[in-house]
XYZ file of C-alpha atoms in Angstrom:
745
model
C 57.211 142.434 90.658
C 58.448 141.065 93.955
C 59.553 137.798 92.335
C 61.538 139.737 89.744
C 63.061 141.987 92.346
C 63.940 139.006 94.557
C 66.190 137.684 91.749
C 68.366 140.712 92.336
C 68.883 139.572 95.886
C 70.556 136.227 95.076
C 74.143 137.578 95.435
C 73.251 139.359 98.655
C 71.562 136.232 100.052
C 74.682 134.212 99.250
C 76.764 136.860 100.947
C 75.246 136.686 104.321
C 71.556 136.308 104.782
C 73.185 133.803 107.100
C 71.608 134.380 109.864
C 68.933 136.770 109.115
C 67.820 136.421 112.700
C 69.431 137.855 115.761
C 72.269 135.352 116.030
C 71.162 131.729 116.598
C 68.276 132.691 118.851
C 66.560 134.794 116.186
C 65.962 131.857 113.929
C 63.608 130.443 116.562
C 61.840 133.703 117.268
C 58.095 133.939 116.655
C 56.937 135.742 113.573
C 56.911 139.484 113.998
C 53.909 141.643 113.366
C 53.708 143.651 110.203
C 55.397 147.050 110.057
C 53.646 149.856 111.832
C 51.079 151.579 109.677
C 52.194 155.002 108.447
C 49.755 157.825 108.090
C 48.526 158.144 104.476
C 49.485 161.332 102.692
C 50.812 162.435 99.323
C 54.633 162.661 99.005
C 55.424 166.255 97.926
C 57.534 165.128 94.967
C 54.718 163.032 93.490
C 52.623 164.548 90.695
C 49.431 165.919 92.115
C 46.197 164.189 91.003
C 44.894 165.953 87.946
C 41.688 167.881 88.427
C 39.267 166.944 85.638
C 38.834 169.967 83.430
C 35.473 170.837 81.995
C 35.001 169.285 78.589
C 36.064 171.685 75.844
C 33.802 172.665 73.017
C 34.166 171.020 69.651
C 35.585 174.189 68.219
C 38.204 174.504 70.943
C 39.380 170.966 70.429
C 39.416 171.432 66.651
C 41.519 174.562 66.942
C 44.173 172.864 69.128
C 44.235 169.340 67.700
C 44.638 170.243 64.123
C 44.188 167.435 61.568
C 42.240 165.324 64.065
C 39.195 167.464 63.160
C 39.182 165.743 59.765
C 39.217 162.195 61.156
C 36.116 160.056 61.448
C 35.002 158.838 64.914
C 35.811 155.197 64.152
C 39.515 155.953 63.795
C 41.316 153.440 65.998
C 44.773 154.965 66.438
C 45.991 158.589 66.279
C 49.493 159.854 66.827
C 49.817 163.612 66.402
C 53.126 165.459 66.843
C 53.174 169.215 67.247
C 55.776 171.995 67.191
C 58.518 169.920 65.650
C 60.609 172.965 64.632
C 60.319 174.486 68.066
C 61.296 171.178 69.734
C 64.257 170.782 67.451
C 65.353 174.361 68.152
C 65.269 173.688 71.868
C 67.390 170.584 71.477
C 69.897 172.365 69.216
C 70.210 175.227 71.673
C 70.983 172.923 74.589
C 74.491 172.490 75.961
C 74.250 168.770 75.482
C 73.631 169.151 71.764
C 76.556 171.594 71.450
C 78.754 169.115 73.307
C 77.723 166.391 70.892
C 78.418 168.616 67.904
C 81.840 169.390 69.301
C 82.717 165.683 69.919
C 81.589 164.839 66.404
C 83.785 167.608 64.971
C 80.797 169.715 63.958
C 82.021 172.871 65.743
C 84.598 174.313 68.098
C 83.876 173.594 71.736
C 84.901 177.049 72.915
C 82.959 178.873 70.224
C 79.854 176.742 70.772
C 80.024 177.326 74.494
C 80.275 181.063 73.952
C 77.197 180.970 71.784
C 75.199 178.883 74.219
C 73.108 181.779 75.397
C 72.327 183.046 71.937
C 68.773 182.369 70.620
C 68.376 179.358 68.365
C 68.598 179.840 64.596
C 65.056 180.865 63.612
C 65.479 179.580 60.056
C 62.751 177.075 59.218
C 63.733 173.625 57.984
C 63.607 172.991 54.258
C 63.196 169.887 52.088
C 61.628 166.701 53.570
C 62.383 167.959 57.139
C 59.922 170.835 56.566
C 57.058 168.304 56.502
C 57.548 167.635 60.192
C 58.113 171.214 61.313
C 54.643 172.280 62.430
C 52.270 169.290 62.895
C 52.578 165.674 61.787
C 49.730 163.217 62.281
C 49.541 159.438 61.735
C 46.047 157.974 61.768
C 44.965 154.339 61.452
C 41.330 153.783 60.613
C 38.729 151.064 61.197
C 40.014 147.488 61.096
C 43.539 148.394 62.306
C 43.210 146.261 65.449
C 41.792 143.335 63.547
C 44.470 143.391 60.823
C 47.290 143.862 63.322
C 45.922 140.873 65.217
C 46.194 138.809 62.018
C 49.928 139.700 61.831
C 50.345 138.746 65.475
C 48.665 135.429 64.802
C 50.960 134.771 61.816
C 54.004 135.635 63.994
C 52.908 133.351 66.757
C 52.259 130.483 64.363
C 55.682 131.028 62.862
C 57.201 130.472 66.281
C 55.090 127.387 66.718
C 56.244 125.781 63.468
C 59.869 126.689 64.015
C 59.889 124.931 67.411
C 57.923 121.966 66.035
C 60.358 121.534 63.237
C 63.324 121.779 65.631
C 61.860 119.086 67.913
C 61.145 116.778 64.974
C 64.616 117.269 63.509
C 66.239 116.497 66.862
C 64.090 113.421 67.273
C 65.128 112.204 63.781
C 68.784 112.884 64.545
C 68.517 110.975 67.839
C 66.937 108.026 66.012
C 69.698 107.876 63.409
C 72.478 108.761 65.810
C 73.668 111.396 63.340
C 73.733 114.969 64.569
C 75.253 116.393 61.358
C 71.809 117.021 59.750
C 70.795 119.368 62.525
C 72.593 122.326 60.857
C 70.488 121.876 57.809
C 67.385 121.590 59.973
C 68.234 124.815 61.788
C 68.669 126.595 58.439
C 65.184 125.404 57.429
C 63.615 127.226 60.438
C 63.386 130.209 58.121
C 63.161 128.357 54.830
C 60.847 126.580 52.483
C 59.367 124.148 54.937
C 58.322 126.915 57.288
C 56.592 128.686 54.361
C 54.710 125.465 53.509
C 53.720 124.825 57.084
C 52.368 128.363 57.465
C 50.350 128.226 54.297
C 48.843 124.853 55.106
C 47.954 125.888 58.660
C 44.254 126.574 59.273
C 45.175 129.450 61.645
C 47.890 131.168 59.626
C 47.539 129.857 56.104
C 45.567 130.878 53.059
C 42.478 131.387 55.182
C 44.313 134.066 57.136
C 45.653 135.639 53.942
C 42.098 135.944 52.677
C 41.162 137.876 55.837
C 44.176 140.198 55.652
C 43.923 143.692 54.199
C 45.944 146.855 54.559
C 44.087 149.016 57.088
C 43.574 152.683 56.274
C 46.848 154.505 57.139
C 46.948 158.260 56.748
C 49.933 160.678 57.144
C 49.157 164.371 57.337
C 51.683 167.170 57.311
C 50.662 170.689 58.162
C 52.142 173.332 55.851
C 49.642 176.175 55.367
C 49.201 178.673 52.610
C 51.537 178.443 49.639
C 53.678 175.878 51.464
C 50.859 173.343 51.294
C 51.280 172.863 47.513
C 55.045 172.421 47.883
C 54.566 169.795 50.610
C 51.993 168.019 48.423
C 54.456 167.912 45.527
C 57.030 166.199 47.747
C 54.515 163.504 48.661
C 53.387 163.072 45.049
C 57.046 162.614 43.970
C 57.345 159.880 46.636
C 54.240 158.157 45.385
C 55.575 158.250 41.781
C 58.509 156.027 42.900
C 56.014 153.136 42.690
C 56.352 153.459 38.919
C 59.364 151.154 39.133
C 56.907 148.276 39.588
C 55.935 148.619 35.993
C 52.959 146.561 34.893
C 51.974 145.734 38.520
C 50.558 149.214 39.146
C 47.545 151.137 37.921
C 46.933 154.907 38.183
C 44.173 155.906 40.646
C 42.435 159.238 41.106
C 39.589 159.909 43.502
C 37.788 162.855 45.054
C 37.376 162.964 48.868
C 36.077 165.820 50.969
C 35.935 167.950 47.867
C 39.643 167.408 47.120
C 41.431 165.281 44.480
C 43.820 162.508 45.552
C 45.974 160.767 42.983
C 48.427 157.901 43.043
C 48.752 154.248 42.186
C 47.290 150.885 43.024
C 49.479 147.834 43.272
C 47.072 145.356 41.694
C 46.561 142.037 43.374
C 44.995 140.704 40.181
C 48.138 141.531 38.191
C 50.409 139.971 40.860
C 48.151 136.896 40.640
C 48.572 136.808 36.882
C 52.314 136.908 37.298
C 52.166 134.055 39.789
C 50.043 132.028 37.316
C 52.777 132.438 34.658
C 55.352 131.233 37.174
C 53.098 128.513 38.505
C 55.388 125.657 37.582
C 58.206 126.919 39.860
C 55.793 127.607 42.704
C 54.474 124.019 42.456
C 58.027 122.801 43.173
C 57.278 123.975 46.752
C 53.483 123.766 47.080
C 50.954 121.295 45.795
C 48.584 122.310 42.984
C 45.523 122.785 45.237
C 47.464 125.053 47.589
C 48.746 127.140 44.685
C 45.196 127.577 43.382
C 44.089 128.881 46.776
C 47.106 131.171 47.132
C 46.771 132.710 43.663
C 43.062 133.268 44.247
C 43.660 134.959 47.601
C 46.422 137.231 46.249
C 44.181 138.318 43.353
C 41.851 140.024 45.876
C 44.636 141.938 47.697
C 45.352 145.455 46.381
C 47.523 148.180 47.896
C 46.600 151.785 47.144
C 48.956 154.713 47.712
C 47.501 158.233 47.158
C 48.462 161.787 47.989
C 46.681 165.118 47.943
C 45.768 168.117 50.123
C 43.073 168.853 52.683
C 42.926 172.360 54.002
C 46.397 173.283 55.322
C 47.575 169.726 55.152
C 49.451 167.575 52.620
C 48.147 164.050 52.963
C 49.587 160.590 52.122
C 47.266 157.612 52.217
C 48.093 153.864 52.163
C 45.267 151.313 52.203
C 43.675 148.308 50.683
C 41.231 150.330 48.610
C 40.599 153.957 47.578
C 37.160 153.461 49.221
C 38.885 153.350 52.604
C 40.135 156.957 52.241
C 37.466 158.853 54.123
C 37.247 162.015 56.163
C 34.652 163.467 58.526
C 32.020 165.364 56.640
C 32.254 168.229 59.176
C 33.781 168.994 62.553
C 30.683 167.914 64.389
C 31.009 164.349 63.001
C 34.802 164.124 63.583
C 36.836 162.724 66.514
C 36.997 166.076 68.243
C 33.228 165.982 68.759
C 33.347 162.628 70.619
C 34.416 161.825 74.165
C 37.358 159.735 72.933
C 39.703 162.715 73.136
C 38.312 164.151 76.462
C 41.570 162.979 78.143
C 43.405 165.801 76.347
C 41.084 168.662 77.407
C 43.136 169.583 80.489
C 46.348 169.930 78.510
C 45.743 171.003 74.921
C 45.991 174.713 75.784
C 49.612 174.078 76.717
C 52.676 174.057 74.474
C 51.903 170.721 72.845
C 54.477 168.129 71.753
C 52.233 165.145 71.009
C 48.735 163.700 71.394
C 48.247 159.935 71.114
C 45.081 157.868 71.186
C 44.543 154.093 71.009
C 41.113 152.495 70.971
C 40.564 149.772 73.625
C 38.869 147.273 71.281
C 41.673 147.500 68.724
C 44.415 146.884 71.325
C 42.310 144.098 72.900
C 42.308 142.220 69.575
C 46.092 142.569 69.247
C 46.766 141.432 72.827
C 44.443 138.473 72.422
C 46.157 137.325 69.208
C 49.726 137.928 70.418
C 51.294 134.725 71.764
C 54.142 134.406 74.191
C 56.393 131.471 74.974
C 53.293 129.286 74.952
C 53.292 129.173 71.119
C 56.864 127.884 71.086
C 56.167 125.466 73.983
C 53.224 124.055 72.045
C 55.394 123.653 68.958
C 58.049 121.722 70.938
C 55.384 119.574 72.504
C 53.694 118.659 69.247
C 57.100 118.060 67.601
C 58.034 115.599 70.359
C 54.716 113.742 70.158
C 55.324 110.415 68.377
C 59.068 110.930 68.192
C 60.804 107.561 68.046
C 64.299 108.721 68.725
C 63.862 110.250 72.176
C 62.087 107.467 73.993
C 59.106 108.221 76.228
C 58.515 112.009 76.023
C 55.162 112.116 77.837
C 56.599 113.738 80.956
C 58.305 116.424 78.860
C 55.104 117.023 76.889
C 53.201 117.461 80.133
C 55.725 120.077 81.322
C 55.496 121.982 78.038
C 51.704 121.954 78.400
C 52.105 123.325 81.942
C 54.244 126.212 80.666
C 51.487 127.198 78.285
C 48.835 126.871 80.978
C 50.770 129.004 83.545
C 51.550 131.638 80.966
C 47.860 131.785 80.148
C 47.004 132.175 83.841
C 49.554 135.046 84.160
C 48.113 136.775 81.047
C 44.632 136.652 82.539
C 45.720 139.046 85.245
C 46.486 141.744 82.616
C 43.980 144.352 81.537
C 43.662 147.058 78.930
C 41.757 150.245 78.455
C 41.506 153.019 75.871
C 44.891 154.784 75.861
C 45.265 158.555 75.762
C 48.542 160.482 76.088
C 49.454 164.153 75.890
C 53.063 165.453 75.870
C 53.758 169.116 76.350
C 56.523 171.526 77.238
C 56.247 172.908 80.790
C 59.302 173.097 83.050
C 60.903 170.789 80.569
C 58.799 167.986 79.018
C 55.691 166.509 80.671
C 53.742 163.424 79.546
C 50.327 162.646 80.996
C 48.633 159.386 80.023
C 45.418 157.669 80.889
C 44.458 154.019 80.349
C 46.605 151.636 78.342
C 48.011 148.233 79.245
C 48.232 146.932 82.846
C 50.146 143.698 83.318
C 48.663 143.150 86.812
C 52.079 143.287 88.492
C 51.362 146.321 90.652
C 49.106 146.557 93.704
C 47.482 149.920 93.016
C 45.477 150.002 96.228
C 48.153 149.511 98.929
C 49.963 152.748 99.864
C 53.753 152.517 99.572
C 55.154 153.191 103.010
C 58.775 153.411 101.763
C 58.097 156.473 99.662
C 60.015 158.830 102.058
C 63.250 156.952 101.338
C 63.586 158.802 98.034
C 62.943 162.289 99.421
C 66.601 163.207 100.093
C 68.318 165.603 97.660
C 71.325 163.257 97.709
C 69.414 160.322 96.226
C 70.315 159.982 92.572
C 67.873 157.144 91.749
C 64.804 155.820 93.513
C 62.193 153.200 92.623
C 59.256 152.120 94.738
C 56.168 149.939 94.306
C 54.013 147.316 95.966
C 53.558 144.183 93.883
C 50.311 142.305 93.377
C 50.467 139.123 95.480
C 48.425 137.185 92.933
C 50.751 138.207 90.148
C 53.790 137.235 92.270
C 52.319 133.821 92.869
C 51.531 133.132 89.222
C 54.786 134.616 88.006
C 56.690 132.357 90.469
C 54.720 129.322 89.253
C 55.453 130.306 85.603
C 59.215 130.726 86.215
C 59.282 127.429 88.075
C 57.634 125.692 85.121
C 60.146 127.226 82.736
C 63.078 126.109 84.914
C 61.712 122.586 85.331
C 60.974 122.257 81.644
C 64.410 123.566 80.631
C 66.065 120.982 82.898
C 63.892 118.198 81.502
C 64.773 119.161 77.909
C 68.492 119.246 78.804
C 68.234 115.776 80.370
C 66.304 114.390 77.363
C 69.003 115.692 75.049
C 71.692 114.179 77.263
C 69.962 110.770 77.028
C 69.955 110.805 73.228
C 72.166 108.278 71.371
C 73.759 110.989 69.263
C 77.571 110.660 69.253
C 79.566 113.790 68.647
C 82.389 115.569 70.459
C 80.257 118.537 71.501
C 77.391 116.276 72.460
C 79.699 114.058 74.511
C 80.882 117.090 76.459
C 77.299 118.218 76.976
C 76.311 114.757 78.239
C 79.210 114.743 80.762
C 78.254 118.152 82.091
C 74.537 117.210 82.266
C 75.309 113.987 84.125
C 77.576 115.806 86.564
C 74.959 118.413 87.280
C 72.223 115.784 87.687
C 74.189 113.620 90.116
C 76.243 116.176 92.036
C 74.344 119.499 92.077
C 70.702 119.089 91.109
C 69.264 118.157 94.539
C 71.041 121.104 96.198
C 70.057 123.558 93.436
C 66.438 122.461 93.753
C 66.506 122.710 97.519
C 68.085 126.210 97.363
C 65.443 127.328 94.813
C 62.663 125.969 96.975
C 63.976 127.831 99.999
C 64.506 131.014 98.045
C 61.239 130.974 96.147
C 59.294 129.629 99.130
C 60.250 130.717 102.639
C 62.487 133.607 101.642
C 59.975 135.102 99.180
C 57.020 134.727 101.515
C 58.907 136.182 104.515
C 59.104 139.622 102.898
C 56.233 141.990 102.192
C 55.085 142.956 98.711
C 56.582 146.456 98.846
C 60.143 147.223 97.603
C 62.221 150.354 97.398
C 65.498 150.670 95.480
C 67.695 153.581 96.642
C 70.929 154.775 95.013
C 72.902 157.729 96.375
C 76.453 158.952 95.711
C 77.516 159.665 99.293
C 79.535 156.506 99.969
C 83.216 156.475 100.721
C 85.742 154.991 98.302
C 86.837 151.458 99.319
C 90.461 151.155 100.262
C 91.301 148.814 97.420
C 95.057 148.265 96.812
C 96.192 150.581 94.062
C 93.783 153.415 94.854
C 95.659 156.465 96.347
C 94.929 157.207 99.962
C 93.905 160.780 99.129
C 91.248 159.425 96.774
C 89.962 157.081 99.486
C 89.859 160.008 101.935
C 88.315 162.649 99.615
C 86.348 160.752 97.023
C 82.672 159.659 96.974
C 81.285 156.307 95.835
C 77.811 155.028 94.845
C 75.701 153.231 97.417
C 72.848 150.888 96.435
C 70.215 149.453 98.752
C 67.043 147.431 98.304
C 64.604 147.742 101.293
C 61.536 145.623 102.033
C 59.280 144.938 105.048
C 59.672 141.667 106.960
C 56.502 139.732 107.515
C 57.978 136.577 109.142
C 61.498 136.887 110.528
C 61.647 133.277 111.684
C 60.818 132.051 108.202
C 63.409 134.463 106.758
C 66.109 133.053 109.046
C 64.960 129.504 108.302
C 65.268 130.086 104.566
C 68.975 130.874 105.065
C 69.509 127.742 107.104
C 68.198 125.728 104.161
C 70.140 127.669 101.544
C 73.316 127.512 103.692
C 73.126 123.695 103.672
C 72.661 123.638 99.904
C 75.447 126.126 99.162
C 77.848 124.227 101.470
C 77.042 121.002 99.642
C 77.529 122.631 96.260
C 80.949 123.968 97.283
C 81.869 120.493 98.440
C 81.024 119.174 94.961
C 83.051 121.909 93.323
C 85.984 121.078 95.630
C 85.857 117.452 94.543
C 85.865 118.433 90.866
C 88.784 120.888 91.195
C 90.755 118.909 93.746
C 90.889 122.111 95.768
C 89.187 122.568 99.109
C 86.657 125.414 98.957
C 85.065 125.769 102.381
C 81.831 127.688 102.946
C 82.718 131.084 104.350
C 81.338 132.063 107.739
C 79.506 135.387 107.738
C 80.318 137.996 110.342
C 77.555 139.818 112.169
C 77.229 143.313 113.608
C 74.395 144.496 115.841
C 73.032 148.052 116.044
C 69.672 149.492 117.048
C 67.936 146.059 117.144
C 69.185 145.292 113.604
C 71.775 142.676 112.614
C 74.046 143.106 109.631
C 75.617 140.014 108.099
C 78.611 140.217 105.723
C 81.804 138.452 104.686
C 85.077 139.994 105.792
C 87.404 141.558 103.202
C 90.429 143.722 103.979
C 89.140 146.824 102.129
C 85.598 146.752 103.530
C 84.380 149.588 105.680
C 80.892 150.475 107.020
C 80.130 152.534 103.922
C 81.399 149.887 101.425
C 80.156 146.564 102.756
C 77.987 144.273 100.552
C 75.724 142.931 103.224
C 72.267 142.070 104.467
C 70.678 143.940 107.354
C 67.578 142.560 109.060
C 65.346 143.362 112.003
C 61.924 142.256 113.129
C 60.200 144.560 110.641
C 62.667 145.562 107.911
C 65.113 143.934 105.543
C 67.831 145.579 103.415
C 70.331 144.156 100.930
C 72.910 146.823 100.349
C 76.461 147.769 99.268
C 76.684 149.910 102.372
C 75.937 149.048 106.002
C 75.668 152.735 106.834
C 73.118 153.423 104.092
C 71.125 150.329 104.955
C 70.802 151.292 108.627
C 69.895 154.891 107.722
C 67.179 153.765 105.335
C 65.748 151.168 107.702
C 65.504 153.736 110.470
C 63.679 156.130 108.078
C 61.353 153.326 107.085
C 60.612 152.519 110.705
C 59.574 156.146 111.350
C 56.839 155.957 108.674
C 55.616 159.143 107.124
C 54.038 160.211 103.864
C 52.999 157.510 101.397
C 52.395 157.239 97.688
C 50.219 154.885 95.660
C 51.341 152.907 92.615
C 54.723 152.762 90.969
C 57.279 155.557 91.229
C 60.679 156.127 89.664
C 63.056 159.108 90.005
C 66.400 160.049 88.519
C 68.090 163.153 90.074
C 70.426 164.874 87.626
C 71.389 167.664 90.101
C 72.758 165.027 92.510
C 74.602 163.362 89.644
C 76.140 166.668 88.600
C 77.233 167.457 92.149
C 78.913 164.059 92.406
C 80.568 164.532 88.970
C 82.003 167.930 89.981
C 83.440 166.587 93.179
C 84.859 163.476 91.467
C 86.537 165.500 88.762
C 88.296 167.633 91.382
C 89.544 164.540 93.110
C 90.713 162.982 89.913
C 92.409 166.179 88.795
C 94.223 166.515 92.132
C 95.404 162.910 92.193
C 95.840 162.335 88.435
C 99.504 161.286 88.662
C 98.819 158.688 91.352
C 95.808 157.347 89.454
C 97.316 157.379 85.989
C 100.839 156.056 86.712
C 102.517 159.461 86.619
C 100.462 160.933 83.809
C 98.567 164.222 84.117
C 95.157 165.037 82.747
C 95.575 167.024 79.546
C 93.874 170.441 79.253
C 91.726 168.919 76.483
C 90.579 166.100 78.760
C 89.804 168.482 81.593
C 87.868 170.804 79.265
C 85.852 168.029 77.746
C 84.985 166.578 81.162
C 84.092 170.006 82.473
C 81.820 170.765 79.524
C 80.050 167.425 79.937
C 79.407 168.220 83.591
C 78.390 171.777 82.731
C 75.826 170.447 80.201
C 73.921 168.933 83.103
C 73.156 172.496 84.227
C 70.049 172.239 82.117
C 68.801 169.012 83.670
C 66.950 168.717 86.997
C 65.023 165.464 87.476
C 63.167 162.687 85.711
C 60.081 161.342 87.513
C 57.643 158.595 86.512
C 54.511 157.963 88.608
C 51.871 155.383 87.648
C 48.759 155.010 89.768
C 44.975 154.491 89.554
C 42.627 157.413 89.884
C 38.906 156.615 90.137
C 39.739 153.145 88.761
C 41.614 154.482 85.732
C 45.297 153.853 85.145
C 47.215 157.131 85.102
C 50.890 157.825 84.438
C 52.690 161.157 84.845
C 56.209 161.573 83.452
C 58.174 164.812 83.966
C 61.603 165.362 82.488
C 62.246 168.601 84.435
C 64.878 171.046 83.219
C 66.385 174.037 84.995
C-alpha cells in the first residue's frame, strides 16, 4: 500500500520536499529514532469486536435463512437477499429518492417534500418485481469453482494469444518495412486466428471444452400461499421462450424433493448434428481433425433449464443435466445444519438484507486459474522469440519473463478463506463479513498510531492503514519491472525499420527521451523509490476536512475569500530516517533541474528550477513555492520533522495533524475508512449562504434564481438522513473481518 500511496506524493515532492531537513544542516543529521510508541486502545469510532454468539440450532437457522434450508451441504456459493420490498420502500421514502424523482420530472418538488414524512406506499410490487419482494436466493452447486476456473483459464489464454499475435505481426511488419498491415493484424486479435489458436491450445482448446460443464445454478423466489403458483407461472413462461430454438431443444420433466420440475434441454447432440451438416464451412477455418474433436466435444454438452416449486418458493434451475438438480433430503442434511453458516448466527435475528457465502476451495480454484499481466507478458515474449524483423530480442524477452516472475511473487503473498457476509438494517445499513480474499497489502498486526487524526467532527474523509513491508517491496519490484519493460519495448519499436509518418514522429520522441531525459528520469525514480520510500514508515493517514480558507485567487470576490470555506487535504506518515529523506530530495532536485534544462533547450525558453521557501515552527519545517494567492491555509507544501512527514494543501492543517500525531493516543488495527456526511452537509449549508450572498459578484451580475436556490437547498436537506460511512477491516483470532456501516440519522 505504501508504494501506491507514495505515487500520490510525486507532485508534493516536486513542490518542495527540497529540503526535507532543517535547512542545509538537517540533510546531514543522523537518522532519528522511530516515533514514540502510543498506548494501544480501541478508537471509539471503530466497530467493536464482535462477541461470538452461541451456535444457533438447525431449526433457528432454517427459520431465518429461508431457502438455504433446502440446499445441500456441498453448495459452493449462496447469495440470499431478504426484505426486498421493505428495502425498496425505505429508499422510495427517502428525501434523496424524492429529489431524484423531482429532477427526473416524476413529481413536483414541493409536493414531494410535503409528503416526505408520510409512510411509504404499502402496496406490494406486482409482475416480475414481485419475485424479488420477500426473499431471493441464488445458489451455485458443486463444481462451480472448478468450472469458473476453466473460464478464467480460457480468458487468460485469450490474452496470451492476442499479445503473441500482436508481437508476431509487428515483427513481420518490421521485417517488411510496411506498417500498413498492422491494422489488419489488430483486427484479427478478436478474429478467426484467435479462435484457431485457442482451440489448438492444450490449455484452452478442445481438451478444456471437454472438461467444461454448466455448474448447477438455482434461483429461488419466495412467494408463499397462492402467490407461489403465480410466481411459478412467470418462471415457466420465461423457460418457454427457449422454444424459439426449435429443433435444438427437447422437453424435460423430472421429480425432485417430491415436486415436479419441467422445462427444456438444449441438446449438445443436436447442435453437434447441425455442425456436422455445416462441416464444410467450418473446415474453411479449422483442419478436419480439429473439427472432429470439436464436434465430438460439443455433442456431450447439454444445457438444461427447468422451473417448478418447492414449499413457498418458485424455483428456476440452469445446469448441464437434470441430474444436477438436487435438494437436501431434510433440514438436518442441509446447509443450515453445517458450520459453514455459523458466521451468520450473531446477526440473523436482525432485520436482514442479505446473507452471502463462498466456499474457500471454490474461490481458491478461480484465483489459481486467473492470470494477470503475466499471461500477456508471456504472449509478447513468445511472439518475439525467433522474430527476424526486430533484431536481437533476448534482453526484452528476459524483461518480460521478469514481469511474470515478479507478478507471481506478489500473488504468493495473497491468501483466501471461506467468505461469509451478512447485511442488515440497524441504524442504517450494516455489513459484517468474515474471511474472503486478502491481497497481503495490509499489516494486520501493527497498530495504527495515526487513528486519532480522523476523530474530529470536522473531518469529512479519513483513511488509515499500515502496509505490509514485504508487499511494498515486491510491489515496488513489480512496478519497476513493468516500467523497465515498457521502456525497452518502446525503444525496440523505435529501432524498427518501419517508415511511416506516425512512426517517424514516435522515433524522434523516443530518441529525444533516450538521449536527453532518460538518465535523469531513472535517477529520480531510483531516489523516489529507494531513499524516499524507505525513509518513511509503513503507516499512512489521509485526512480531508472542509475548514480551509478560500485562496485569494484573482476574480474571486473578497467577501467570498473572507467568509467561505475550502477543502484541505493532507497525507501524514512517520519518518524513520530524516537524513535519507533529505538526501532523496537532493538527488531528485539534481534530476529535476537537469530535466528542466533539457526542456529549456527544446523550447528555446529558459525554465529555471524554482527555489522552495521554508518556514519553521515547533521543530517542523514547511517547504513550498511562493505564489501571490497562497496563505497558511492554502499552501501546497511538504512539512517534515524528525518523526513526522506531511504532504498537504494546507500548512495549518499539516502542522495541526503532525502535532496530534506526536501526542499519540488511541490506536486501531487494520484498514479504516470514514466518510462524514454531517460535516459535508454543514459545509454545503455554509457555502450556499456565501454563494447566495455574493451571487452577483460570482456570476457576473446574475442572481441565483429561486428555482436554483430551491434545488440546492433540497439537495442539502436530503443529507439530513445521512450520518457517516465507515469501513473497518482487521484480523480477529487470525480471521479477516470487515465491518461496514452506512449510518443514517
